[in-house]
Amino acid sequence: NFVYRSGKDSYMHYYVIFQVQMAVFLAYIGNFLANERRTRPAGSYVFIVLFGLSAVGSAALMSLQLLQYNHETEERGPVPWWLCMIFDYGWILCMATKVRFEPVAPSI
């Protein structure tokens, strides 16, 4: 069974999410750099910055929250929930729109 439920093993659950976020972003960077500059659509440089900020920011904020969480008192970390939500939803929005900003490449 390859399911990590957040209530049973929050560290492993987060680790899997962190891996997915970083792998998707690094794959996008690799694809972006592997193609010629002329094939990159307008706005792709701005998008890559926003995508990077949302991926790294989400990972950093949620890592801080997880490390600062007190399991005994159930006291949360110092980052407000809404800030984590903004970065998380930002990453999801980037995932939904990244196809629009990928370089035009021949099909294989």
XYZ file of N, CA and C in Angstrom:
324
model
N 0.847 -1.186 0.000
C 0.000 0.000 0.000
C 0.883 1.236 0.000
N 0.791 2.044 -1.020
C 1.634 3.238 -1.145
C 0.808 4.502 -0.902
N 0.175 4.561 0.242
C -0.619 5.736 0.607
C -0.109 6.231 1.947
N 0.260 7.501 1.993
C 0.688 8.115 3.249
C -0.371 9.114 3.671
N -1.082 8.786 4.687
C -2.137 9.660 5.184
C -1.536 10.681 6.131
N -1.979 11.918 5.997
C -1.388 13.002 6.781
C -1.593 12.813 8.280
N -2.645 12.158 8.706
C -2.896 11.976 10.129
C -2.005 10.937 10.782
N -1.534 9.959 10.015
C -0.738 8.878 10.595
C 0.756 9.151 10.530
N 1.228 9.665 9.436
C 2.657 9.926 9.279
C 2.830 11.246 8.533
N 2.738 12.338 9.262
C 2.760 13.658 8.634
C 4.099 13.963 7.973
N 5.194 13.449 8.522
C 6.502 13.715 7.916
C 6.627 13.035 6.556
N 6.229 11.786 6.465
C 6.323 11.077 5.193
C 5.338 11.663 4.176
N 4.157 12.014 4.629
C 3.163 12.631 3.755
C 3.734 13.921 3.148
N 4.340 14.754 3.986
C 4.929 16.002 3.498
C 6.106 15.727 2.571
N 6.939 14.740 2.919
C 8.117 14.433 2.120
C 7.728 14.053 0.693
N 6.672 13.283 0.548
C 6.206 12.888 -0.785
C 5.732 14.117 -1.564
N 4.977 14.993 -0.923
C 4.504 16.219 -1.580
C 5.689 17.100 -1.977
N 6.657 17.232 -1.075
C 7.853 18.029 -1.344
C 8.595 17.493 -2.562
N 8.761 16.174 -2.644
C 9.438 15.566 -3.786
C 8.714 15.873 -5.096
N 7.407 15.759 -5.084
C 6.634 16.020 -6.294
C 6.798 17.483 -6.722
N 6.675 18.405 -5.772
C 6.806 19.823 -6.113
C 8.167 20.132 -6.723
N 9.224 19.657 -6.098
C 10.568 19.955 -6.593
C 10.856 19.246 -7.916
N 10.418 18.003 -8.053
C 10.665 17.260 -9.290
C 9.964 17.908 -10.473
N 8.728 18.315 -10.285
C 7.984 18.959 -11.376
C 8.644 20.285 -11.762
N 9.045 21.069 -10.776
C 9.677 22.352 -11.072
C 11.027 22.152 -11.761
N 11.848 21.239 -11.285
C 13.150 20.997 -11.904
C 13.007 20.430 -13.319
N 12.016 19.590 -13.537
C 11.770 19.076 -14.892
C 11.359 20.212 -15.826
N 10.550 21.138 -15.316
C 10.136 22.283 -16.128
C 11.355 23.147 -16.474
N 12.216 23.389 -15.496
C 13.446 24.172 -15.734
C 14.301 23.487 -16.794
N 14.469 22.165 -16.658
C 15.267 21.426 -17.633
C 14.707 21.530 -19.039
N 13.398 21.396 -19.178
C 12.759 21.526 -20.477
C 12.912 22.942 -21.018
N 12.791 23.911 -20.155
C 12.904 25.316 -20.538
C 14.310 25.616 -21.069
N 15.324 25.155 -20.363
C 16.712 25.434 -20.747
C 17.168 24.605 -21.935
N 16.564 23.456 -22.159
C 16.974 22.578 -23.250
C 16.508 23.084 -24.613
N 15.540 23.973 -24.632
C 15.016 24.483 -25.900
C 15.582 25.859 -26.212
N 15.599 26.172 -27.482
C 16.145 27.456 -27.919
C 15.294 28.620 -27.429
N 15.942 29.742 -27.269
C 15.282 30.939 -26.750
C 14.108 31.376 -27.628
N 14.229 31.214 -28.906
C 13.167 31.675 -29.819
C 11.886 30.847 -29.696
N 11.980 29.660 -29.096
C 10.803 28.800 -28.950
C 10.036 29.067 -27.651
N 10.555 29.964 -26.823
C 9.909 30.251 -25.532
C 8.813 31.294 -25.720
N 7.607 31.005 -25.285
C 6.497 31.941 -25.481
C 6.632 33.196 -24.617
N 5.899 34.229 -25.019
C 5.891 35.484 -24.257
C 5.381 35.216 -22.839
N 6.029 35.806 -21.873
C 5.628 35.655 -20.487
C 6.231 34.451 -19.793
N 7.010 33.645 -20.514
C 7.541 32.427 -19.909
C 8.595 32.712 -18.841
N 9.330 33.806 -18.992
C 10.333 34.138 -17.976
C 9.661 34.588 -16.676
N 8.603 35.353 -16.797
C 7.847 35.773 -15.607
C 7.212 34.546 -14.963
N 6.675 33.667 -15.780
C 6.047 32.457 -15.255
C 7.043 31.589 -14.497
N 8.241 31.431 -15.037
C 9.221 30.561 -14.390
C 9.623 31.121 -13.021
N 9.661 32.438 -12.884
C 9.948 33.049 -11.588
C 8.800 32.787 -10.613
N 7.563 32.966 -11.068
C 6.404 32.719 -10.208
C 6.300 31.241 -9.820
N 6.575 30.377 -10.773
C 6.535 28.934 -10.504
C 7.601 28.565 -9.472
N 8.794 29.112 -9.638
C 9.873 28.851 -8.692
C 9.563 29.377 -7.302
N 9.030 30.595 -7.232
C 8.666 31.165 -5.935
C 7.591 30.340 -5.246
N 6.608 29.896 -6.009
C 5.535 29.116 -5.389
C 6.031 27.743 -4.947
N 6.888 27.094 -5.736
C 7.388 25.763 -5.374
C 8.327 25.834 -4.172
N 9.309 26.714 -4.252
C 10.291 26.818 -3.167
C 9.656 27.449 -1.930
N 8.821 28.470 -2.131
C 8.157 29.113 -1.000
C 7.228 28.169 -0.273
N 6.468 27.409 -1.020
C 5.559 26.434 -0.406
C 6.347 25.398 0.386
N 7.417 24.894 -0.191
C 8.237 23.897 0.499
C 8.871 24.478 1.760
N 9.378 25.694 1.672
C 10.035 26.317 2.826
C 9.044 26.599 3.956
N 7.903 27.175 3.598
C 6.913 27.509 4.631
C 6.350 26.260 5.300
N 6.050 25.263 4.506
C 5.474 24.052 5.090
C 6.513 23.253 5.874
N 7.778 23.318 5.469
C 8.839 22.687 6.262
C 8.940 23.353 7.624
N 8.914 24.665 7.627
C 8.970 25.406 8.887
C 7.782 25.052 9.776
N 6.613 25.000 9.194
C 5.417 24.645 9.966
C 5.536 23.249 10.572
N 5.990 22.314 9.762
C 6.087 20.931 10.222
C 7.153 20.785 11.307
N 8.278 21.457 11.144
C 9.352 21.359 12.134
C 9.001 22.059 13.449
N 8.200 23.118 13.382
C 7.854 23.870 14.577
C 6.584 23.364 15.270
N 5.889 22.445 14.646
C 4.639 21.927 15.224
C 4.935 21.133 16.494
N 4.166 21.384 17.530
C 4.309 20.681 18.795
C 3.213 19.613 18.880
N 3.606 18.357 18.809
C 2.632 17.256 18.805
C 1.910 17.103 20.135
N 2.557 17.465 21.216
C 1.938 17.305 22.536
C 0.834 18.333 22.782
N 1.129 19.604 22.464
C 0.143 20.660 22.712
C -0.669 21.008 21.471
N -0.294 20.432 20.326
C -0.919 20.719 19.032
C -0.811 22.197 18.659
N 0.265 22.834 19.132
C 0.528 24.231 18.776
C 1.193 24.280 17.405
N 0.638 25.099 16.545
C 1.143 25.199 15.177
C 2.402 26.054 15.115
N 3.082 25.996 13.970
C 4.283 26.788 13.751
C 3.955 28.259 13.567
N 4.978 29.087 13.301
C 4.809 30.540 13.266
C 4.182 31.110 11.998
N 4.054 30.313 10.951
C 3.550 30.824 9.676
C 2.022 30.768 9.674
N 1.354 31.877 9.326
C -0.115 31.863 9.275
C -0.617 30.865 8.224
N -1.750 30.235 8.512
C -2.298 29.217 7.603
C -2.583 29.790 6.232
N -3.036 31.048 6.184
C -3.425 31.641 4.905
C -2.213 31.879 4.006
N -1.043 32.115 4.590
C 0.156 32.302 3.782
C 0.586 30.972 3.144
N 0.508 29.907 3.922
C 0.787 28.576 3.358
C -0.208 28.255 2.246
N -1.470 28.621 2.459
C -2.505 28.355 1.467
C -2.237 29.124 0.169
N -1.794 30.385 0.287
C -1.504 31.191 -0.906
C -0.400 30.543 -1.740
N 0.683 30.117 -1.077
C 1.779 29.486 -1.814
C 1.359 28.133 -2.386
N 0.589 27.373 -1.641
C 0.130 26.073 -2.119
C -0.802 26.231 -3.319
N -1.772 27.121 -3.213
C -2.680 27.363 -4.339
C -1.946 27.998 -5.516
N -0.929 28.787 -5.231
C -0.108 29.353 -6.310
C 0.583 28.259 -7.107
N 1.099 27.252 -6.394
C 1.744 26.133 -7.078
C 0.730 25.361 -7.917
N -0.445 25.139 -7.370
C -1.494 24.431 -8.113
C -1.906 25.220 -9.351
N -2.020 26.527 -9.231
C -2.348 27.376 -10.378
C -1.245 27.314 -11.437
N 0.009 27.312 -11.005
C 1.116 27.171 -11.952
C 1.069 25.821 -12.659
N 0.714 24.778 -11.930
C 0.601 23.457 -12.551
C -0.485 23.458 -13.629
N -1.567 24.172 -13.360
C -2.684 24.205 -14.310
C -2.364 25.028 -15.549
N -1.472 25.998 -15.424
C -1.200 26.911 -16.545
C 0.171 26.717 -17.184
N 0.971 25.784 -16.698
C 2.341 25.663 -17.197
C 2.425 25.257 -18.666
N 1.439 24.557 -19.156
C 1.456 24.150 -20.565
C 1.481 25.374 -21.487
N 0.812 26.416 -21.076
C 0.753 27.648 -21.877
C 2.133 28.305 -22.022
N 3.014 28.083 -21.059
C 4.311 28.761 -21.052
C 5.487 27.848 -21.379
N 5.212 26.612 -21.748
C 6.301 25.708 -22.137
C 6.806 26.059 -23.516
N 8.110 25.880 -23.769
C 8.655 26.162 -25.097
C 8.011 25.272 -26.164
N 7.890 25.820 -27.346
C 7.345 25.063 -28.464
C 8.449 24.120 -28.940
N 8.162 22.839 -28.934
C 9.170 21.847 -29.328
C 8.521 20.824 -30.243
N 9.320 20.235 -31.119
C 8.772 19.195 -31.985
C 8.361 17.968 -31.158
N 7.324 17.294 -31.607
C 6.919 16.079 -30.894
C 7.900 14.959 -31.183
N 8.009 14.058 -30.268
C 8.966 12.953 -30.433
C 8.258 11.652 -30.720
